[in-house]
mmCIF file of C-alpha atoms in Angstrom:
data_model
loop_
_atom_site.group_PDB
_atom_site.id
_atom_site.type_symbol
_atom_site.label_atom_id
_atom_site.label_comp_id
_atom_site.label_asym_id
_atom_site.label_seq_id
_atom_site.Cartn_x
_atom_site.Cartn_y
_atom_site.Cartn_z
ATOM 1 C CA MET T 385 88.844 87.874 122.723
ATOM 2 C CA THR T 386 92.146 86.539 124.024
ATOM 3 C CA GLN T 387 94.910 85.745 121.355
ATOM 4 C CA GLN T 388 97.156 83.034 121.570
ATOM 5 C CA PRO T 389 101.036 83.761 121.298
ATOM 6 C CA PHE T 390 103.079 82.116 118.521
ATOM 7 C CA SER T 391 106.347 81.019 119.996
ATOM 8 C CA ARG T 392 109.262 81.921 117.465
ATOM 9 C CA PRO T 393 112.592 81.413 118.063
ATOM 10 C CA GLY T 394 113.668 84.597 115.752
ATOM 11 C CA ALA T 395 112.883 85.677 112.208
ATOM 12 C CA ILE T 396 113.823 83.453 109.248
ATOM 13 C CA ASP T 397 115.026 85.174 105.517
ATOM 14 C CA LEU T 398 111.949 84.529 103.527
ATOM 15 C CA SER T 399 114.275 83.828 100.587
ATOM 16 C CA GLY T 400 114.769 80.324 101.819
ATOM 17 C CA LEU T 401 111.240 79.564 101.660
ATOM 18 C CA GLY T 402 111.180 78.563 98.082
ATOM 19 C CA LYS T 403 112.974 75.271 99.548
ATOM 20 C CA PRO T 404 110.646 72.103 99.636
ATOM 21 C CA ALA T 405 110.452 70.579 103.036
ATOM 22 C CA PRO T 406 108.705 67.727 104.764
ATOM 23 C CA GLN T 407 105.056 69.050 105.808
ATOM 24 C CA ALA T 408 102.841 67.401 108.634
ATOM 25 C CA PRO T 409 99.219 66.746 107.346
ATOM 26 C CA GLN T 410 97.276 69.695 106.876
ATOM 27 C CA PRO T 411 93.782 70.274 108.647
ATOM 28 C CA ALA T 412 91.320 70.743 106.076
ATOM 29 C CA PRO T 413 88.800 73.474 106.323
ATOM 30 C CA ARG T 414 85.172 72.488 108.002
ATOM 31 C CA GLY T 415 83.342 70.575 105.437
ATOM 32 C CA ALA T 416 85.839 70.050 102.753
ATOM 33 C CA ALA T 417 87.630 66.949 101.627
ATOM 34 C CA PRO T 418 91.667 66.747 102.735
ATOM 35 C CA THR T 419 93.872 68.301 100.244
ATOM 36 C CA GLN T 420 97.763 69.266 99.793
ATOM 37 C CA PRO T 421 99.284 72.229 100.707
ATOM 38 C CA GLY T 422 99.364 74.775 97.930
ATOM 39 C CA THR T 423 96.597 73.105 96.178
ATOM 40 C CA PRO T 424 92.681 74.844 96.080
ATOM 41 C CA THR T 425 90.918 73.762 99.586
ATOM 42 C CA GLY T 426 87.865 72.074 97.614
ATOM 43 C CA GLY T 427 84.620 72.189 98.837
ATOM 44 C CA GLY T 428 83.422 74.493 96.237
ATOM 45 C CA SER T 429 86.352 77.428 97.263
ATOM 46 C CA SER T 430 87.957 78.537 94.235
ATOM 47 C CA TYR T 431 89.467 81.553 95.601
ATOM 48 C CA THR T 432 91.151 79.795 98.543
ATOM 49 C CA VAL T 433 94.578 78.171 99.121
ATOM 50 C CA LEU T 434 96.366 75.924 101.512
ATOM 51 C CA VAL T 435 99.753 77.526 101.877
ATOM 52 C CA ASP T 436 103.286 75.490 102.262
ATOM 53 C CA GLU T 437 107.054 76.744 101.550
ATOM 54 C CA GLN T 438 106.796 75.930 98.206
ATOM 55 C CA SER T 439 103.406 78.164 97.088
ATOM 56 C CA PHE T 440 104.165 81.020 99.883
ATOM 57 C CA GLN T 441 106.352 82.805 97.109
ATOM 58 C CA GLY T 442 104.301 82.537 94.266
ATOM 59 C CA LEU T 443 101.090 83.512 96.330
ATOM 60 C CA LEU T 444 102.836 86.948 97.432
ATOM 61 C CA GLU T 445 103.319 87.322 93.857
ATOM 62 C CA GLN T 446 100.355 86.864 92.695
ATOM 63 C CA SER T 447 99.809 90.345 94.607
ATOM 64 C CA MET T 448 101.050 92.302 92.203
ATOM 65 C CA THR T 449 97.968 91.786 90.321
ATOM 66 C CA ALA T 450 95.574 91.854 92.534
ATOM 67 C CA PRO T 451 95.036 91.710 96.907
ATOM 68 C CA VAL T 452 96.071 88.364 98.675
ATOM 69 C CA LEU T 453 95.003 87.733 101.992
ATOM 70 C CA LEU T 454 96.819 85.126 104.704
ATOM 71 C CA ALA T 455 95.086 83.876 107.285
ATOM 72 C CA PHE T 456 97.149 82.449 109.728
ATOM 73 C CA TYR T 457 95.379 79.862 112.319
ATOM 74 C CA SER T 458 96.082 77.001 114.411
ATOM 75 C CA ARG T 459 92.816 74.471 114.717
ATOM 76 C CA THR T 460 94.461 73.128 117.804
ATOM 77 C CA ARG T 461 96.122 75.693 119.914
ATOM 78 C CA MET T 462 92.893 78.524 119.261
ATOM 79 C CA PRO T 463 89.773 76.789 117.318
ATOM 80 C CA GLU T 464 88.359 80.249 116.921
ATOM 81 C CA SER T 465 90.938 80.873 114.358
ATOM 82 C CA GLY T 466 90.088 77.809 112.230
ATOM 83 C CA GLN T 467 86.710 79.045 112.204
ATOM 84 C CA LEU T 468 87.408 82.378 111.263
ATOM 85 C CA ALA T 469 89.639 80.919 108.128
ATOM 86 C CA ASP T 470 86.604 78.458 107.315
ATOM 87 C CA ASP T 471 84.710 81.835 107.295
ATOM 88 C CA LEU T 472 87.195 84.076 105.458
ATOM 89 C CA ALA T 473 87.297 81.392 102.967
ATOM 90 C CA THR T 474 83.180 81.824 102.668
ATOM 91 C CA VAL T 475 83.404 85.538 102.344
ATOM 92 C CA VAL T 476 86.307 85.573 99.844
ATOM 93 C CA GLU T 477 84.322 82.950 97.432
ATOM 94 C CA GLU T 478 81.129 85.874 97.635
ATOM 95 C CA HIS T 479 83.870 88.412 96.472
ATOM 96 C CA GLU T 480 84.237 86.403 93.253
ATOM 97 C CA GLY T 481 88.225 86.947 92.624
ATOM 98 C CA ARG T 482 88.739 90.385 94.524
ATOM 99 C CA TYR T 483 90.770 88.637 96.645
ATOM 100 C CA LEU T 484 92.798 85.510 96.815
ATOM 101 C CA LEU T 485 93.174 84.020 100.536
ATOM 102 C CA GLY T 486 95.960 81.630 101.410
ATOM 103 C CA LEU T 487 95.465 79.544 104.583
ATOM 104 C CA VAL T 488 98.840 79.062 106.770
ATOM 105 C CA ASP T 489 98.410 76.318 109.288
ATOM 106 C CA ILE T 490 100.719 77.277 112.156
ATOM 107 C CA ASP T 491 101.282 74.379 113.084
ATOM 108 C CA ALA T 492 101.365 72.602 109.695
ATOM 109 C CA VAL T 493 104.082 75.525 108.244
ATOM 110 C CA PRO T 494 105.703 76.952 111.619
ATOM 111 C CA GLN T 495 108.690 78.202 109.218
ATOM 112 C CA ILE T 496 106.347 80.739 107.427
ATOM 113 C CA ALA T 497 104.940 82.174 110.899
ATOM 114 C CA GLN T 498 108.146 82.645 111.405
ATOM 115 C CA ALA T 499 109.355 84.269 108.283
ATOM 116 C CA MET T 500 106.404 86.641 108.765
ATOM 117 C CA GLN T 501 107.172 87.446 112.193
ATOM 118 C CA ILE T 502 103.442 86.409 113.767
ATOM 119 C CA PRO T 503 103.184 87.827 116.932
ATOM 120 C CA SER T 504 99.721 85.972 117.844
ATOM 121 C CA ILE T 505 96.532 84.140 116.286
ATOM 122 C CA PRO T 506 94.367 84.641 114.534
ATOM 123 C CA LEU T 507 96.172 87.212 112.556
ATOM 124 C CA VAL T 508 94.650 88.444 108.925
ATOM 125 C CA VAL T 509 97.320 89.825 106.670
ATOM 126 C CA ALA T 510 96.635 91.887 103.382
ATOM 127 C CA VAL T 511 98.856 91.957 100.623
ATOM 128 C CA VAL T 512 98.922 94.768 97.867
ATOM 129 C CA ASP T 513 101.555 94.781 95.132
ATOM 130 C CA GLY T 514 103.979 92.759 97.536
ATOM 131 C CA ARG T 515 103.569 94.828 100.691
ATOM 132 C CA PRO T 516 102.287 93.066 103.835
ATOM 133 C CA MET T 517 99.601 94.555 106.289
ATOM 134 C CA PRO T 518 97.876 93.342 109.057
ATOM 135 C CA LEU T 519 94.389 93.451 108.282
ATOM 136 C CA LEU T 520 92.327 91.622 111.240
ATOM 137 C CA GLN T 521 93.429 89.961 114.673
ATOM 138 C CA ASP T 522 90.212 89.122 116.130
ATOM 139 C CA ALA T 523 88.017 86.259 115.373
ATOM 140 C CA LEU T 524 85.012 88.461 113.900
ATOM 141 C CA PRO T 525 81.828 86.901 113.544
ATOM 142 C CA ILE T 526 81.019 86.479 109.721
ATOM 143 C CA ALA T 527 78.515 89.078 108.964
ATOM 144 C CA GLU T 528 81.450 91.760 110.341
ATOM 145 C CA LEU T 529 83.908 90.045 108.199
ATOM 146 C CA ARG T 530 81.486 90.683 105.149
ATOM 147 C CA THR T 531 81.484 94.539 105.909
ATOM 148 C CA ALA T 532 85.578 94.417 106.627
ATOM 149 C CA LEU T 533 86.030 93.028 103.363
ATOM 150 C CA THR T 534 83.722 95.292 101.498
ATOM 151 C CA GLN T 535 85.263 98.207 102.983
ATOM 152 C CA VAL T 536 88.597 97.093 102.034
ATOM 153 C CA GLY T 537 87.663 96.698 98.114
ATOM 154 C CA GLN T 538 86.116 100.061 98.364
ATOM 155 C CA GLN T 539 89.341 101.629 99.557
ATOM 156 C CA LEU T 540 91.749 99.710 97.163
ATOM 157 C CA THR T 541 89.157 100.646 94.046
ATOM 158 C CA ALA T 542 89.433 104.316 95.104
ATOM 159 C CA GLN T 543 93.187 103.628 95.107
ATOM 160 C CA GLY T 544 92.850 102.368 91.783
ATOM 161 C CA VAL T 545 93.545 98.657 92.473
ATOM 162 C CA THR T 546 90.799 96.760 90.835
ATOM 163 C CA GLY T 547 92.309 93.609 89.471
ATOM 164 C CA ARG T 548 90.726 90.209 89.968
ATOM 165 C CA HIS T 549 91.921 87.147 90.531
ATOM 166 C CA GLN T 550 91.312 83.797 88.142
ATOM 167 C CA PRO T 551 89.206 81.221 89.710
ATOM 168 C CA ARG T 552 91.205 78.117 90.561
ATOM 169 C CA SER T 553 90.380 74.366 90.373
ATOM 170 C CA VAL T 554 92.237 71.130 91.528
ATOM 171 C CA ALA T 555 91.553 69.609 87.451
ATOM 172 C CA ALA T 556 92.854 72.977 85.855
ATOM 173 C CA PRO T 557 94.975 75.548 88.077
ATOM 174 C CA ALA T 558 95.308 79.113 86.575
ATOM 175 C CA ALA T 559 98.699 79.049 84.750
ATOM 176 C CA GLU T 560 101.085 81.150 85.822
ATOM 177 C CA GLY T 561 101.498 84.652 83.954
ATOM 178 C CA ASP T 562 98.085 84.464 83.217
ATOM 179 C CA GLU T 563 95.967 88.005 83.003
ATOM 180 C CA GLU T 564 93.529 88.290 86.182
ATOM 181 C CA ALA T 565 90.198 87.715 85.432
ATOM 182 C CA VAL T 566 87.491 91.302 85.754
ATOM 183 C CA ASP T 567 83.910 90.809 86.453
ATOM 184 C CA PRO T 568 82.730 92.180 82.613
ATOM 185 C CA ARG T 569 79.901 94.151 85.056
ATOM 186 C CA TYR T 570 82.826 96.321 86.728
ATOM 187 C CA ALA T 571 85.079 96.526 84.172
ATOM 188 C CA PRO T 572 84.171 99.756 82.290
ATOM 189 C CA ALA T 573 84.172 101.323 85.471
ATOM 190 C CA GLN T 574 87.329 99.683 86.751
ATOM 191 C CA ASP T 575 89.108 100.555 83.705
ATOM 192 C CA ALA T 576 87.937 104.511 84.223
ATOM 193 C CA LEU T 577 89.393 104.542 87.604
ATOM 194 C CA ALA T 578 92.459 102.862 86.394
ATOM 195 C CA GLU T 579 92.498 105.428 83.495
ATOM 196 C CA GLY T 580 92.106 108.285 86.395
ATOM 197 C CA ASP T 581 88.663 109.643 84.775
ATOM 198 C CA ILE T 582 86.394 109.731 87.920
ATOM 199 C CA ASP T 583 83.565 111.282 86.039
ATOM 200 C CA ARG T 584 83.472 108.139 83.400
ATOM 201 C CA ALA T 585 83.676 105.969 86.788
ATOM 202 C CA VAL T 586 80.827 107.295 88.343
ATOM 203 C CA ALA T 587 78.270 107.184 85.331
ATOM 204 C CA GLU T 588 79.565 103.794 84.502
ATOM 205 C CA TYR T 589 78.891 102.397 88.805
ATOM 206 C CA GLN T 590 75.387 104.541 88.568
ATOM 207 C CA LYS T 591 74.312 102.149 85.822
ATOM 208 C CA LEU T 592 74.870 99.186 87.612
ATOM 209 C CA VAL T 593 73.215 100.725 90.622
ATOM 210 C CA ASP T 594 70.332 101.651 88.181
ATOM 211 C CA ALA T 595 70.261 98.361 86.678
ATOM 212 C CA ASN T 596 70.203 96.227 90.046
ATOM 213 C CA PRO T 597 69.706 98.562 93.241
ATOM 214 C CA ALA T 598 71.008 95.169 95.490
ATOM 215 C CA ASP T 599 74.379 95.112 93.869
ATOM 216 C CA VAL T 600 76.267 96.314 97.091
ATOM 217 C CA GLU T 601 80.024 96.142 95.447
ATOM 218 C CA ALA T 602 78.607 98.700 92.465
ATOM 219 C CA ALA T 603 76.844 100.735 95.289
ATOM 220 C CA GLY T 604 79.981 100.964 97.340
ATOM 221 C CA GLY T 605 82.125 101.830 93.874
ATOM 222 C CA LEU T 606 79.606 104.216 93.287
ATOM 223 C CA ALA T 607 79.751 106.369 97.089
ATOM 224 C CA ILE T 608 83.537 105.979 96.572
ATOM 225 C CA ALA T 609 83.610 107.184 93.298
ATOM 226 C CA LYS T 610 81.655 110.291 94.478
ATOM 227 C CA VAL T 611 83.856 110.771 96.935
ATOM 228 C CA MET T 612 86.778 110.640 94.558
ATOM 229 C CA GLN T 613 84.869 112.934 92.126
ATOM 230 C CA ARG T 614 84.023 115.345 94.826
ATOM 231 C CA THR T 615 87.727 115.864 96.134
ATOM 232 C CA GLN T 616 89.210 115.611 92.617
ATOM 233 C CA GLY T 617 92.138 118.267 92.373
ATOM 234 C CA VAL T 618 91.431 119.270 96.053
ATOM 235 C CA ASP T 619 94.686 120.530 97.631
ATOM 236 C CA LEU T 620 94.143 118.782 101.470
ATOM 237 C CA ALA T 621 96.064 121.667 103.128
ATOM 238 C CA GLN T 622 93.826 124.161 101.668
ATOM 239 C CA ALA T 623 90.635 122.773 102.486
ATOM 240 C CA ARG T 624 91.875 121.699 106.243
ATOM 241 C CA SER T 625 92.642 125.593 106.494
ATOM 242 C CA ALA T 626 89.355 126.706 104.911
ATOM 243 C CA ALA T 627 87.287 124.147 107.469
ATOM 244 C CA ALA T 628 89.205 125.280 110.159
ATOM 245 C CA ASP T 629 88.733 129.438 109.379
ATOM 246 C CA ASN T 630 85.132 128.735 108.769
ATOM 247 C CA PRO T 631 83.507 125.755 111.157
ATOM 248 C CA ASP T 632 79.827 126.517 110.393
ATOM 249 C CA ASP T 633 80.602 126.163 106.442
ATOM 250 C CA VAL T 634 78.804 123.204 105.406
ATOM 251 C CA ASP T 635 80.741 123.540 101.937
ATOM 252 C CA ALA T 636 84.267 123.467 103.721
ATOM 253 C CA GLN T 637 83.133 121.029 106.212
ATOM 254 C CA THR T 638 81.664 118.246 103.788
ATOM 255 C CA LEU T 639 84.779 118.710 101.632
ATOM 256 C CA VAL T 640 87.071 117.833 104.231
ATOM 257 C CA ALA T 641 84.853 114.966 105.388
ATOM 258 C CA ASP T 642 85.628 113.596 102.130
ATOM 259 C CA LEU T 643 88.897 113.540 102.448
ATOM 260 C CA ASP T 644 89.133 111.991 105.843
ATOM 261 C CA MET T 645 86.821 109.155 103.908
ATOM 262 C CA LEU T 646 89.277 108.655 100.991
ATOM 263 C CA GLY T 647 92.189 108.727 103.336
ATOM 264 C CA GLY T 648 90.618 105.733 105.762
ATOM 265 C CA HIS T 649 89.623 108.219 108.518
ATOM 266 C CA VAL T 650 86.356 107.369 108.652
ATOM 267 C CA GLU T 651 85.461 108.199 112.580
ATOM 268 C CA ASP T 652 86.971 111.374 111.823
ATOM 269 C CA ALA T 653 84.689 111.964 109.055
ATOM 270 C CA PHE T 654 81.605 111.004 110.773
ATOM 271 C CA THR T 655 82.285 113.391 113.992
ATOM 272 C CA ARG T 656 83.071 116.326 111.807
ATOM 273 C CA LEU T 657 79.424 116.073 110.514
ATOM 274 C CA VAL T 658 77.782 115.534 113.443
ATOM 275 C CA ASN T 659 79.260 118.422 115.116
ATOM 276 C CA LEU T 660 78.432 120.573 112.412
ATOM 277 C CA VAL T 661 74.731 119.296 112.391
ATOM 278 C CA ALA T 662 74.845 119.976 116.309
ATOM 279 C CA ARG T 663 75.411 123.379 115.029
ATOM 280 C CA THR T 664 73.394 124.364 112.348
ATOM 281 C CA ALA T 665 70.085 124.991 111.381
ATOM 282 C CA ASP T 666 67.863 124.413 108.498
ATOM 283 C CA PRO T 667 68.435 124.286 105.477
ATOM 284 C CA GLU T 668 72.110 123.682 106.336
ATOM 285 C CA ARG T 669 71.514 121.702 108.866
ATOM 286 C CA SER T 670 69.784 119.327 106.289
ATOM 287 C CA LYS T 671 72.404 119.509 103.549
ATOM 288 C CA ALA T 672 74.763 118.447 106.337
ATOM 289 C CA ARG T 673 72.773 115.683 107.694
ATOM 290 C CA ASP T 674 72.111 113.950 103.730
ATOM 291 C CA HIS T 675 75.860 113.964 102.972
ATOM 292 C CA LEU T 676 76.631 112.221 106.401
ATOM 293 C CA LEU T 677 74.164 109.877 105.292
ATOM 294 C CA GLY T 678 75.621 109.410 101.939
ATOM 295 C CA LEU T 679 78.946 108.800 104.152
ATOM 296 C CA PHE T 680 77.586 106.116 105.835
ATOM 297 C CA ALA T 681 76.062 104.506 103.037
ATOM 298 C CA ALA T 682 79.748 104.371 101.253
ATOM 299 C CA VAL T 683 81.130 102.378 104.676
ATOM 300 C CA GLY T 684 77.803 99.870 105.036
ATOM 301 C CA ASN T 685 74.784 100.088 107.443
ATOM 302 C CA ASP T 686 76.255 97.160 109.628
ATOM 303 C CA ASP T 687 79.494 98.049 110.005
ATOM 304 C CA PRO T 688 79.822 99.375 113.842
ATOM 305 C CA ARG T 689 81.195 102.809 113.115
ATOM 306 C CA VAL T 690 78.169 103.811 111.185
ATOM 307 C CA LEU T 691 75.770 102.528 114.186
ATOM 308 C CA ALA T 692 77.548 104.618 116.565
ATOM 309 C CA GLY T 693 77.210 107.618 114.101
ATOM 310 C CA ARG T 694 73.426 107.080 113.671
ATOM 311 C CA ARG T 695 73.455 107.028 117.223
ATOM 312 C CA ASN T 696 75.522 110.086 117.586
ATOM 313 C CA LEU T 697 73.511 112.284 114.564
ATOM 314 C CA ALA T 698 70.069 110.835 116.058
ATOM 315 C CA SER T 699 71.327 112.964 119.863
ATOM 316 C CA ALA T 700 72.635 115.958 117.333
ATOM 317 C CA LEU T 701 69.249 116.149 116.088
ATOM 318 C CA PHE T 702 67.190 116.031 119.179
#
């Protein structure tokens, strides 16, 4: 999809964004009542706010306790970017505080887009501990957004980022300095991860999955926690050297695949194990295949990389 470039004369110092300035009316998300910038979007959304210059710095500060997403869009310049903003609000709501979404209409608040040096829309930026990182540059369908945010949440959990935002409301916004809300279902597992007790985290996530196999977040957390458990204390250089010296050693290859997964190199992990399946025979082949299926489950069966991996695996088996 063609991206709409955002024309800017130059970067603006972020320190100036805290000063009030007159604002143009902000278009409301589809189906929502009009609201003012810096307030919740309404329409039942508890974790999405419209961003203006005055609220921007505070939104970034909240990334110190839980991830913040910034969606830059323009309904007039590129309607697809507005649809993406609406869909993101829906998906973020489903994650119940895992993310706080800030909607930045570049027509209403161009200063923010200029300060962030936004090159084009749509653009979604993830902010964790005050550090912005580009996340999406395409107007993905809502099903792909769900998969993407689930994967991001799994990676953040693996890195010990487990905080949650409090729900917001127009009548009673969360007070500054309040502690982030934590879903009590996941608190024991998240506490264990925060304390570095991976074995306990695996056990806690397993309890949740046993109680509700349809709990996607618990299943994803369990899969990532198991990868962390298998790689605990492993020397990356030694593991890669052992895999290079023993290309048909299933244990050596699956360990490096786990390390690739933990580092975000999903396709590398899949390719390594697909090639291993193609080279080996039972029982080693079955062991490699089962490990690969476990990594597929960790990423999500609807992910395009998993779909491609399954096709490659089928080719390797027959």
